[in-house]
């Protein structure tokens, strides 16, 4: 409770100095580099939902499943996979920084906070030419809603409580002058997560409570923007995170004391120069420092990684309808782990990449081309490219096409794990293709995308004759499928209604096996559902707003030879919000019911997820 009080009053003292006569919803100013060319890509945008408190990225994605989310339990390791590519081939970006770990290549999305107003979008398809390694299936981007054009100060404090020991608090402040603006926000969360479930692996299928599932997390974020003059702007962003999480046993395991402690510091500084209306030059420096301590059977294993990133990018429009982008990026990456060959040494890799992009727009046609050459120390990185096109065949109909060559470098764990890693692993490589149709008339929209992706030299850890798992370039994988999205909006009885639907069919199979069990040839990849769908209905009237989010995930195989299957599941989530405005203040109340139908389900085999969960929150601004 003391932590909530501290958070609620962390910045409250500044609110007395507010200079605003009214509370306004203002457009955000983002501290990110110029976005990659999106010509030809299929993109999913998250709707604004009636929720006023901070939630995790894994919660948000599980409500609608635009990606395949692999969650072990509430608050524990959760990863995402786009189009069957797998977690290490699906990148997550915050403020333009790739959050994928250089040690294992994945992002734990349960640790990524989402504040109300933060923008989330997913760009599907291979994007190695624009974003380097780890972007073979797609990219998820988070753009914090942090700055306003207000010259005074605005502050907000809030908290929430819910079932199974949920408790949290948050505080934020923004403001500044015409030349200098700043924002800071902090969020704290804890949960016991001792929910009941039916353990079907025990005789009689008794109802038991989850144990060893406590979690606590603190996030501190700070942003600055300084306008030196009309042509020069400097922006900074810093994110510190600390988390402690117990790891619950599987339904087939006996309880044990297992936990993980995470610490991370991420910082980025950007200097933007606009020498003229047709040119934009941007220089960036970023530092990422992460530490994980994992406790099991009386032993604690530690791993650390440090990344220094430097990049310079020039965006130019020398003539009308033509945009050019050129950049050079360097990485200095270090990693240390108790499981490496020398647990006292820092293993390192230096990388350098050069990219060029051109986009031409002519009336109803847009064409883009990208090329990239990357050099990775002691590893070869293939030359990659991408081609995209969009054609407005009719005022309401747009045709999209995207082709790309992609790659994924082996991780530090793949290369340096003691007695098991292989420093000679080849990068994964492949091609992806997207063809889409988009129809839009007024507030109604429909989109269909057909895609195919081929990945060769797929890196897989599998046991040898001695029973020990080792990595190798062991397979070729093919993913193909179709995505269908539709949405519409209507005003009825003084209320605003919006319906959004999506369906995805994806089939990801092994097309070649270079070593190991040939019985997996032609089989579907584990935990990759062929069918998934979702629908969201949003309603608003005056100070009230509500949303119902429903998603369905089909059955999934849990092993490589497809001999065991996990049944599909459907969940529904209900959100409600009321906002009252009085002079300079705004009070928002929110309530949500997760898994409203109390559906028993598992995302990972023998890892139960909770039934119906309630939460209420309040924020004063």
XYZ file of C-alpha atoms in Angstrom:
621
model
C 0.000 0.000 0.000
C 2.850 2.363 0.761
C 4.176 1.901 -2.775
C 0.839 2.927 -4.242
C 0.735 6.056 -2.079
C 4.284 6.968 -3.103
C 3.408 6.572 -6.778
C 0.185 8.514 -6.487
C 1.974 11.497 -4.971
C 5.229 11.150 -6.879
C 4.413 14.050 -9.176
C 1.263 15.406 -7.566
C 3.106 18.337 -6.011
C 3.717 19.793 -9.467
C 0.021 19.847 -10.351
C -0.473 22.921 -8.155
C 1.495 24.931 -10.690
C -0.791 24.132 -13.620
C -1.333 27.012 -16.029
C -4.064 25.401 -18.118
C -7.571 26.849 -18.162
C -9.012 23.712 -19.732
C -8.178 20.045 -20.119
C -7.616 19.210 -23.773
C -6.872 16.059 -25.735
C -3.756 16.976 -27.702
C -1.795 15.149 -30.386
C 1.342 13.336 -29.167
C 4.881 14.213 -30.184
C 6.883 11.025 -30.675
C 10.577 10.617 -29.963
C 11.292 8.088 -32.678
C 13.108 7.981 -35.957
C 11.314 8.427 -39.270
C 9.109 5.341 -39.761
C 10.026 2.718 -42.307
C 8.329 2.873 -45.655
C 5.054 0.972 -45.311
C 4.138 0.736 -48.965
C 2.607 -2.662 -49.703
C 2.461 -3.863 -46.091
C -0.536 -5.106 -44.157
C -0.833 -3.149 -40.880
C -3.036 -3.726 -37.807
C -3.778 -0.763 -35.544
C -4.981 -1.186 -31.971
C -8.175 0.683 -31.148
C -8.423 3.094 -28.265
C -10.205 1.131 -25.530
C -12.076 2.320 -22.414
C -9.285 1.708 -19.919
C -7.573 4.402 -17.837
C -4.924 2.381 -16.003
C -1.661 0.858 -17.174
C -1.795 -2.700 -18.490
C 0.773 -5.063 -19.953
C 1.275 -5.612 -23.664
C 0.528 -9.330 -23.214
C -2.891 -8.516 -21.717
C -3.734 -6.201 -24.602
C -2.719 -8.722 -27.257
C -4.493 -11.655 -25.580
C -7.766 -9.719 -25.755
C -7.706 -9.563 -29.565
C -4.894 -11.921 -30.697
C -3.568 -10.000 -33.723
C -0.445 -12.083 -33.074
C -0.079 -15.572 -31.666
C 0.596 -14.952 -27.951
C 2.355 -17.687 -25.982
C 1.699 -16.980 -22.301
C 2.831 -19.419 -19.616
C 0.718 -17.819 -16.861
C -0.468 -14.339 -15.829
C 2.540 -12.076 -15.436
C 5.080 -14.736 -16.423
C 6.969 -15.227 -19.679
C 4.815 -14.306 -22.685
C 6.110 -14.117 -26.239
C 4.542 -13.270 -29.608
C 4.747 -14.824 -33.043
C 3.616 -13.310 -36.355
C 2.439 -15.603 -39.139
C 4.057 -18.662 -37.573
C 7.564 -17.210 -37.721
C 8.181 -17.718 -33.998
C 9.102 -15.312 -31.162
C 12.729 -14.841 -32.200
C 11.581 -13.697 -35.655
C 8.934 -11.213 -34.490
C 10.381 -7.883 -33.382
C 8.909 -5.514 -30.757
C 9.931 -1.839 -30.941
C 9.584 0.827 -28.243
C 10.605 4.373 -29.185
C 12.312 2.937 -32.256
C 14.426 0.519 -30.166
C 14.269 -3.211 -30.862
C 13.569 -4.921 -27.525
C 14.578 -8.402 -28.700
C 17.211 -9.863 -26.403
C 20.585 -10.439 -28.108
C 20.966 -13.498 -25.858
C 17.829 -15.480 -26.778
C 16.206 -13.334 -29.463
C 12.785 -12.942 -27.793
C 10.788 -10.225 -26.019
C 8.811 -10.931 -22.855
C 5.706 -8.867 -23.628
C 4.316 -9.393 -20.115
C 6.989 -6.907 -18.949
C 6.128 -4.207 -21.513
C 3.710 -1.601 -20.066
C 1.017 0.139 -22.102
C -0.293 3.471 -20.875
C -3.682 4.837 -21.959
C -3.161 6.570 -25.293
C -0.032 4.643 -26.267
C -0.233 3.658 -29.917
C 0.254 0.012 -30.897
C 0.484 -1.203 -34.472
C 1.657 -4.397 -36.126
C 3.254 -4.412 -39.555
C 3.099 -7.932 -40.968
C 5.622 -9.562 -43.282
C 9.391 -9.766 -43.607
C 11.207 -6.483 -42.962
C 14.887 -7.307 -42.635
C 15.828 -4.713 -45.266
C 14.435 -1.947 -43.080
C 14.880 -3.349 -39.575
C 17.757 -5.854 -39.596
C 17.694 -9.301 -37.975
C 14.665 -10.596 -36.091
C 11.946 -9.102 -38.315
C 11.019 -12.047 -40.541
C 7.377 -12.453 -39.524
C 6.457 -8.924 -38.564
C 7.086 -5.927 -36.330
C 5.079 -4.623 -33.384
C 5.623 -0.924 -32.631
C 4.756 0.997 -29.465
C 4.640 4.797 -29.637
C 4.179 6.313 -26.170
C 1.625 9.128 -25.887
C 3.875 11.335 -23.792
C 4.013 14.929 -24.999
C 1.367 17.600 -25.497
C 1.595 21.059 -27.047
C 0.485 22.585 -23.747
C 2.801 25.205 -22.226
C 1.593 24.519 -18.681
C 1.747 21.481 -16.465
C -0.600 18.520 -16.380
C -0.491 15.739 -13.822
C -2.396 12.521 -13.226
C -2.457 9.980 -10.420
C -4.376 6.747 -10.179
C -4.566 3.212 -8.956
C -6.424 -0.049 -9.347
C -7.310 -3.235 -7.495
C -8.621 -6.565 -8.639
C -9.100 -10.250 -8.051
C -6.328 -12.566 -6.879
C -4.284 -9.857 -5.197
C -4.035 -7.383 -8.066
C -2.911 -3.969 -6.900
C -1.231 -1.108 -8.723
C -0.641 2.602 -8.939
C 0.505 5.114 -11.519
C 1.492 8.766 -11.772
C 2.455 11.032 -14.673
C 3.323 14.652 -15.366
C 3.861 16.581 -18.604
C 4.537 20.198 -19.421
C 7.100 22.739 -20.508
C 7.826 25.902 -22.437
C 7.817 26.698 -26.182
C 11.411 25.421 -26.390
C 11.586 22.741 -23.714
C 9.047 20.052 -22.922
C 9.288 17.166 -20.508
C 7.238 14.176 -19.411
C 7.641 11.553 -16.726
C 5.520 8.607 -15.699
C 5.752 5.762 -13.216
C 3.737 2.587 -12.740
C 3.815 -0.139 -10.094
C 2.005 -3.476 -10.224
C 1.753 -6.532 -8.030
C -0.410 -9.665 -8.062
C -0.622 -12.916 -6.138
C -2.357 -14.762 -9.008
C -3.606 -17.580 -6.756
C -6.599 -18.336 -8.979
C -8.475 -21.652 -8.832
C -8.420 -24.141 -11.703
C -9.354 -27.736 -12.426
C -6.260 -29.943 -12.509
C -7.237 -32.549 -15.075
C -3.918 -34.377 -14.675
C -4.813 -35.546 -11.148
C -7.149 -38.364 -10.218
C -10.668 -36.991 -9.880
C -9.742 -33.676 -11.555
C -9.850 -31.677 -8.298
C -10.158 -27.903 -8.059
C -6.894 -26.431 -6.774
C -5.325 -22.987 -6.486
C -2.307 -21.801 -8.386
C 0.769 -21.452 -6.206
C 4.138 -19.716 -6.522
C 2.792 -17.122 -8.945
C 3.435 -13.819 -7.157
C 4.738 -10.954 -9.279
C 5.772 -7.334 -8.771
C 6.947 -4.765 -11.300
C 8.073 -1.124 -11.352
C 8.412 1.012 -14.494
C 9.880 4.541 -14.626
C 9.914 6.466 -17.916
C 11.148 9.995 -18.632
C 11.112 11.998 -21.870
C 12.504 15.372 -22.950
C 12.313 17.499 -26.075
C 14.502 20.576 -26.565
C 14.113 22.819 -29.624
C 17.497 24.477 -30.114
C 16.205 26.511 -33.046
C 13.924 26.104 -36.033
C 16.264 23.557 -37.601
C 17.624 21.558 -34.641
C 15.785 19.467 -32.056
C 17.185 17.129 -29.398
C 14.990 14.448 -27.822
C 15.684 11.895 -25.107
C 13.851 8.934 -23.611
C 14.798 6.759 -20.625
C 13.023 3.651 -19.315
C 14.028 1.831 -16.134
C 12.324 -1.405 -15.187
C 12.604 -3.767 -12.246
C 10.539 -6.932 -11.870
C 10.349 -9.971 -9.601
C 8.220 -12.953 -10.607
C 7.685 -16.370 -9.146
C 7.298 -19.111 -11.740
C 4.360 -21.426 -11.046
C 4.616 -25.178 -11.570
C 2.919 -26.924 -14.458
C -0.153 -29.013 -13.693
C 2.033 -32.141 -13.803
C 4.758 -30.761 -11.502
C 5.135 -30.530 -7.751
C 5.378 -26.977 -6.335
C 8.905 -25.613 -6.053
C 10.484 -22.279 -5.247
C 11.403 -20.907 -8.668
C 11.651 -17.233 -9.524
C 13.106 -14.716 -11.927
C 14.313 -11.162 -11.326
C 14.600 -8.726 -14.253
C 16.286 -5.328 -14.417
C 16.605 -3.172 -17.501
C 17.724 0.325 -18.414
C 17.004 1.641 -21.893
C 17.988 5.131 -23.034
C 17.944 6.889 -26.400
C 18.935 10.374 -27.570
C 18.007 11.790 -30.979
C 19.302 14.894 -32.730
C 17.149 15.995 -35.677
C 18.340 18.541 -38.219
C 16.123 20.064 -40.909
C 18.384 22.169 -43.137
C 15.507 22.705 -45.573
C 11.959 21.683 -46.343
C 13.136 18.763 -48.481
C 15.775 17.302 -46.152
C 15.747 15.751 -42.701
C 18.925 14.438 -41.041
C 18.691 12.427 -37.852
C 21.391 11.057 -35.541
C 20.639 8.641 -32.713
C 22.496 7.012 -29.844
C 20.934 4.317 -27.669
C 22.050 2.241 -24.697
C 20.331 -0.936 -23.498
C 21.460 -2.723 -20.330
C 19.564 -5.808 -19.155
C 20.068 -8.299 -16.351
C 18.181 -11.515 -15.512
C 18.614 -13.702 -12.414
C 16.880 -17.095 -12.514
C 16.535 -19.239 -9.383
C 15.896 -22.996 -9.576
C 16.709 -25.856 -7.193
C 18.799 -23.720 -4.866
C 20.955 -22.257 -7.650
C 20.781 -18.783 -9.219
C 21.907 -18.296 -12.823
C 22.609 -14.772 -14.036
C 22.784 -13.326 -17.534
C 23.554 -9.783 -18.684
C 23.558 -7.979 -22.002
C 24.647 -4.507 -23.052
C 24.029 -2.871 -26.418
C 25.324 0.432 -27.779
C 23.591 1.588 -30.964
C 24.623 4.511 -33.165
C 22.782 5.478 -36.314
C 22.616 8.325 -38.805
C 19.817 8.689 -41.331
C 19.159 11.171 -44.126
C 15.666 11.565 -45.572
C 15.399 13.666 -48.723
C 12.801 14.614 -51.289
C 14.904 16.118 -54.098
C 11.925 16.334 -56.473
C 8.186 16.047 -56.106
C 6.809 12.523 -55.737
C 10.247 11.017 -54.922
C 11.466 10.282 -51.371
C 14.916 8.887 -50.603
C 16.292 7.525 -47.351
C 19.856 6.423 -46.576
C 21.197 5.290 -43.234
C 24.169 3.706 -41.541
C 23.873 1.888 -38.200
C 26.433 0.346 -35.891
C 25.976 -1.962 -32.896
C 28.376 -2.946 -30.145
C 26.786 -5.872 -28.275
C 28.128 -7.618 -25.177
C 26.726 -10.564 -23.223
C 27.723 -12.496 -20.134
C 26.008 -15.579 -18.682
C 26.718 -18.270 -16.125
C 25.938 -20.825 -18.820
C 28.559 -19.599 -21.304
C 31.929 -21.232 -21.857
C 33.603 -18.572 -19.669
C 31.070 -17.164 -17.226
C 33.395 -14.306 -16.238
C 34.031 -13.019 -19.765
C 31.947 -10.648 -21.863
C 31.271 -12.161 -25.293
C 30.861 -9.466 -27.912
C 29.796 -8.766 -31.452
C 30.169 -5.643 -33.583
C 27.740 -5.081 -36.441
C 27.458 -2.461 -39.166
C 24.629 -1.966 -41.654
C 23.976 0.357 -44.569
C 20.520 0.832 -46.099
C 18.977 2.769 -48.965
C 15.289 3.318 -49.666
C 13.430 4.993 -52.517
C 9.716 5.623 -52.813
C 7.969 7.124 -55.821
C 4.373 8.359 -55.837
C 2.523 9.071 -59.050
C -1.211 9.762 -58.952
C -2.806 6.436 -57.939
C 0.457 4.469 -57.756
C 3.136 4.157 -55.064
C 6.302 2.080 -55.487
C 9.098 1.553 -52.970
C 12.413 -0.283 -53.012
C 14.842 -1.002 -50.178
C 18.296 -2.563 -50.074
C 20.447 -3.462 -47.086
C 23.911 -4.867 -46.533
C 24.921 -5.796 -43.014
C 28.230 -7.012 -41.624
C 28.282 -9.000 -38.390
C 31.573 -9.852 -36.721
C 32.490 -13.514 -37.368
C 29.165 -14.043 -39.123
C 27.957 -13.481 -42.633
C 24.802 -11.422 -43.063
C 23.146 -11.810 -46.468
C 22.294 -8.928 -48.769
C 18.586 -8.175 -48.362
C 16.017 -6.207 -50.301
C 12.330 -5.351 -50.364
C 9.891 -4.184 -53.039
C 6.478 -2.724 -52.332
C 3.645 -1.295 -54.361
C 0.163 0.168 -53.884
C -2.315 0.918 -56.651
C -5.617 2.715 -56.126
C -7.472 0.777 -58.803
C -10.713 2.571 -57.916
C -11.568 5.311 -55.428
C -12.669 2.665 -52.901
C -10.292 -0.156 -53.855
C -6.518 -0.407 -53.274
C -4.254 -3.255 -54.358
C -1.093 -3.974 -52.314
C 1.994 -6.037 -53.123
C 5.138 -6.648 -51.111
C 8.179 -8.870 -51.732
C 11.244 -9.156 -49.505
C 14.352 -11.159 -48.719
C 14.975 -11.624 -44.998
C 17.467 -12.996 -42.489
C 17.879 -13.736 -38.792
C 21.256 -13.948 -37.048
C 21.974 -16.656 -34.454
C 21.722 -15.407 -30.876
C 24.499 -15.339 -28.284
C 22.971 -18.398 -26.593
C 22.986 -20.247 -29.920
C 26.674 -19.513 -30.391
C 28.298 -19.445 -26.967
C 26.423 -21.774 -24.574
C 28.912 -23.938 -22.721
C 29.776 -27.148 -24.634
C 26.511 -26.906 -26.579
C 26.542 -23.655 -28.584
C 27.742 -23.575 -32.169
C 29.694 -20.444 -33.234
C 29.546 -21.578 -36.878
C 25.769 -21.429 -37.228
C 24.525 -19.830 -40.445
C 21.967 -17.018 -40.357
C 18.432 -18.040 -41.148
C 17.340 -16.643 -44.501
C 14.253 -16.603 -46.651
C 11.660 -14.739 -48.690
C 8.199 -13.393 -48.009
C 5.361 -12.279 -50.284
C 2.162 -10.332 -49.552
C -0.740 -9.557 -51.876
C -3.682 -7.601 -50.511
C -6.933 -5.878 -51.418
C -8.414 -3.035 -49.371
C -11.903 -1.622 -49.880
C -12.991 1.499 -48.036
C -16.135 3.582 -48.260
C -16.864 6.164 -45.610
C -16.696 4.575 -42.165
C -16.610 1.016 -43.542
C -13.503 -0.916 -44.484
C -12.620 -4.437 -45.556
C -9.183 -5.911 -46.262
C -7.883 -9.294 -47.394
C -4.224 -10.343 -47.530
C -2.715 -13.532 -48.905
C 0.847 -14.227 -47.770
C 3.635 -16.738 -48.064
C 6.978 -16.969 -46.268
C 9.870 -19.378 -46.753
C 12.658 -19.675 -44.160
C 15.751 -21.802 -44.665
C 18.475 -22.878 -42.221
C 15.931 -22.636 -39.371
C 17.899 -22.772 -36.119
C 16.570 -25.433 -33.774
C 17.753 -26.841 -30.466
C 17.216 -30.601 -30.395
C 18.747 -33.540 -28.479
C 21.693 -35.535 -29.771
C 22.626 -39.144 -29.071
C 23.710 -38.145 -25.561
C 20.329 -36.563 -24.806
C 21.719 -33.001 -24.636
C 20.082 -30.261 -26.677
C 22.253 -28.445 -29.229
C 21.423 -25.826 -31.889
C 21.751 -26.457 -35.604
C 20.577 -25.186 -39.004
C 18.275 -28.159 -39.247
C 15.159 -27.296 -41.227
C 13.388 -25.278 -43.874
C 9.994 -23.880 -42.949
C 7.146 -22.549 -45.068
C 4.288 -20.377 -43.815
C 1.280 -19.418 -45.925
C -2.197 -18.199 -45.257
C -4.813 -15.487 -45.488
C -5.906 -12.596 -43.258
C -9.338 -10.958 -43.459
C -10.196 -7.762 -41.579
C -13.311 -5.639 -41.531
C -14.606 -2.679 -39.578
C -17.475 -0.231 -39.558
C -18.765 2.685 -37.539
C -22.278 4.055 -37.031
C -24.088 6.620 -34.889
C -27.362 5.272 -33.524
C -29.665 6.505 -30.745
C -27.222 9.217 -29.815
C -24.421 6.671 -29.344
C -21.338 5.892 -31.380
C -20.835 2.240 -32.276
C -17.773 0.650 -33.859
C -17.351 -2.981 -34.881
C -14.005 -4.491 -35.832
C -13.430 -8.118 -36.908
C -10.480 -10.206 -38.023
C -9.754 -13.773 -39.123
C -6.435 -15.442 -39.886
C -5.601 -18.792 -41.403
C -1.904 -19.667 -41.277
C -0.280 -23.012 -42.027
C 3.379 -23.288 -41.000
C 5.079 -26.583 -41.839
C 8.530 -28.136 -42.084
C 9.394 -28.472 -45.775
C 12.906 -29.920 -45.336
C 14.793 -31.654 -42.526
C 18.593 -31.539 -42.618
C 19.207 -33.515 -39.448
C 17.371 -35.317 -36.711
C 13.852 -36.727 -36.880
C 12.585 -36.899 -40.459
C 9.107 -37.770 -39.118
C 8.458 -34.045 -38.614
C 8.619 -33.390 -42.376
C 5.380 -31.755 -43.472
C 4.167 -31.344 -39.895
C 2.822 -28.116 -38.406
C 5.068 -26.162 -36.054
C 4.188 -26.466 -32.349
C 1.964 -23.794 -30.791
C 1.086 -22.276 -34.151
C -2.710 -22.289 -34.556
C -4.050 -22.624 -38.075
C -7.181 -20.623 -37.254
C -7.690 -17.539 -35.102
C -10.321 -14.827 -35.074
C -11.433 -11.847 -33.051
C -14.119 -9.203 -32.843
C -14.381 -5.982 -30.872
C -17.499 -3.851 -30.322
C -16.937 -0.337 -28.959
C -19.696 1.972 -27.725
C -19.580 5.540 -26.422
C -22.166 8.104 -25.351
C -21.330 11.273 -23.455
C -19.087 10.461 -20.473
C -19.666 6.717 -20.862
C -17.769 4.238 -23.023
C -17.625 0.454 -23.175
C -16.060 -2.314 -25.212
C -16.521 -6.033 -25.621
C -13.464 -7.856 -26.990
C -13.874 -11.474 -28.094
C -11.211 -13.748 -29.522
C -10.950 -17.359 -30.615
C -7.770 -19.395 -30.983
C -7.940 -22.755 -32.713
C -6.302 -25.991 -31.659
C -2.522 -26.229 -31.665
C -0.057 -29.101 -31.720
C 2.334 -29.097 -28.766
C 5.137 -31.227 -30.210
C 7.078 -31.452 -33.452
C 5.568 -34.707 -34.757
C 1.997 -33.463 -34.135
C 1.126 -36.427 -31.928
C -0.319 -34.269 -29.115
C -2.851 -31.491 -29.522
C -4.094 -28.657 -27.300
C -7.748 -27.740 -27.750
C -8.728 -24.283 -28.907
C -10.356 -21.687 -26.695
C -12.589 -18.604 -26.769
C -12.505 -15.723 -24.311
C -14.475 -12.526 -23.908
C -13.481 -9.343 -22.091
C -15.760 -6.492 -21.043
C -14.478 -2.959 -20.330
C -16.434 0.013 -18.996
C -15.365 3.620 -18.336
C -16.982 6.782 -16.960
C -15.270 10.194 -17.115
C -16.402 13.302 -15.222
C -14.920 16.740 -15.989
C -14.994 19.610 -13.511
C -13.137 22.852 -14.300
C -9.408 21.971 -14.398
C -9.874 18.350 -13.312
C -10.979 15.096 -14.842
C -11.904 11.966 -12.893
C -12.051 8.648 -14.745
C -13.394 5.375 -13.388
C -12.907 2.052 -15.138
C -14.041 -1.506 -14.614
C -13.185 -4.619 -16.518
C -14.096 -8.292 -16.493
C -11.537 -10.548 -18.160
C -12.572 -13.965 -19.421
C -16.159 -12.985 -18.680
C -17.492 -16.430 -19.647
C -15.125 -18.106 -17.134
C -13.630 -20.335 -19.828
C -10.983 -22.842 -18.641
C -8.125 -22.748 -21.136
C -4.388 -23.150 -21.627
C -2.148 -21.229 -23.998
C 0.791 -23.524 -23.192
C 0.118 -27.173 -22.345
C -0.383 -27.812 -18.593
C -0.075 -24.092 -17.833
C -3.578 -23.025 -16.724
C -4.867 -19.506 -17.258
C -7.300 -17.849 -14.837
C -11.070 -17.863 -15.140
C -13.151 -14.743 -14.628
C -11.075 -11.816 -13.245
C -12.376 -8.408 -12.182
C -10.503 -5.129 -11.827
C -11.531 -1.552 -10.987
C -9.420 1.557 -11.454
C -9.539 5.304 -10.911
C -7.408 8.116 -12.364
C -7.556 11.808 -11.467
C -6.054 14.270 -13.954
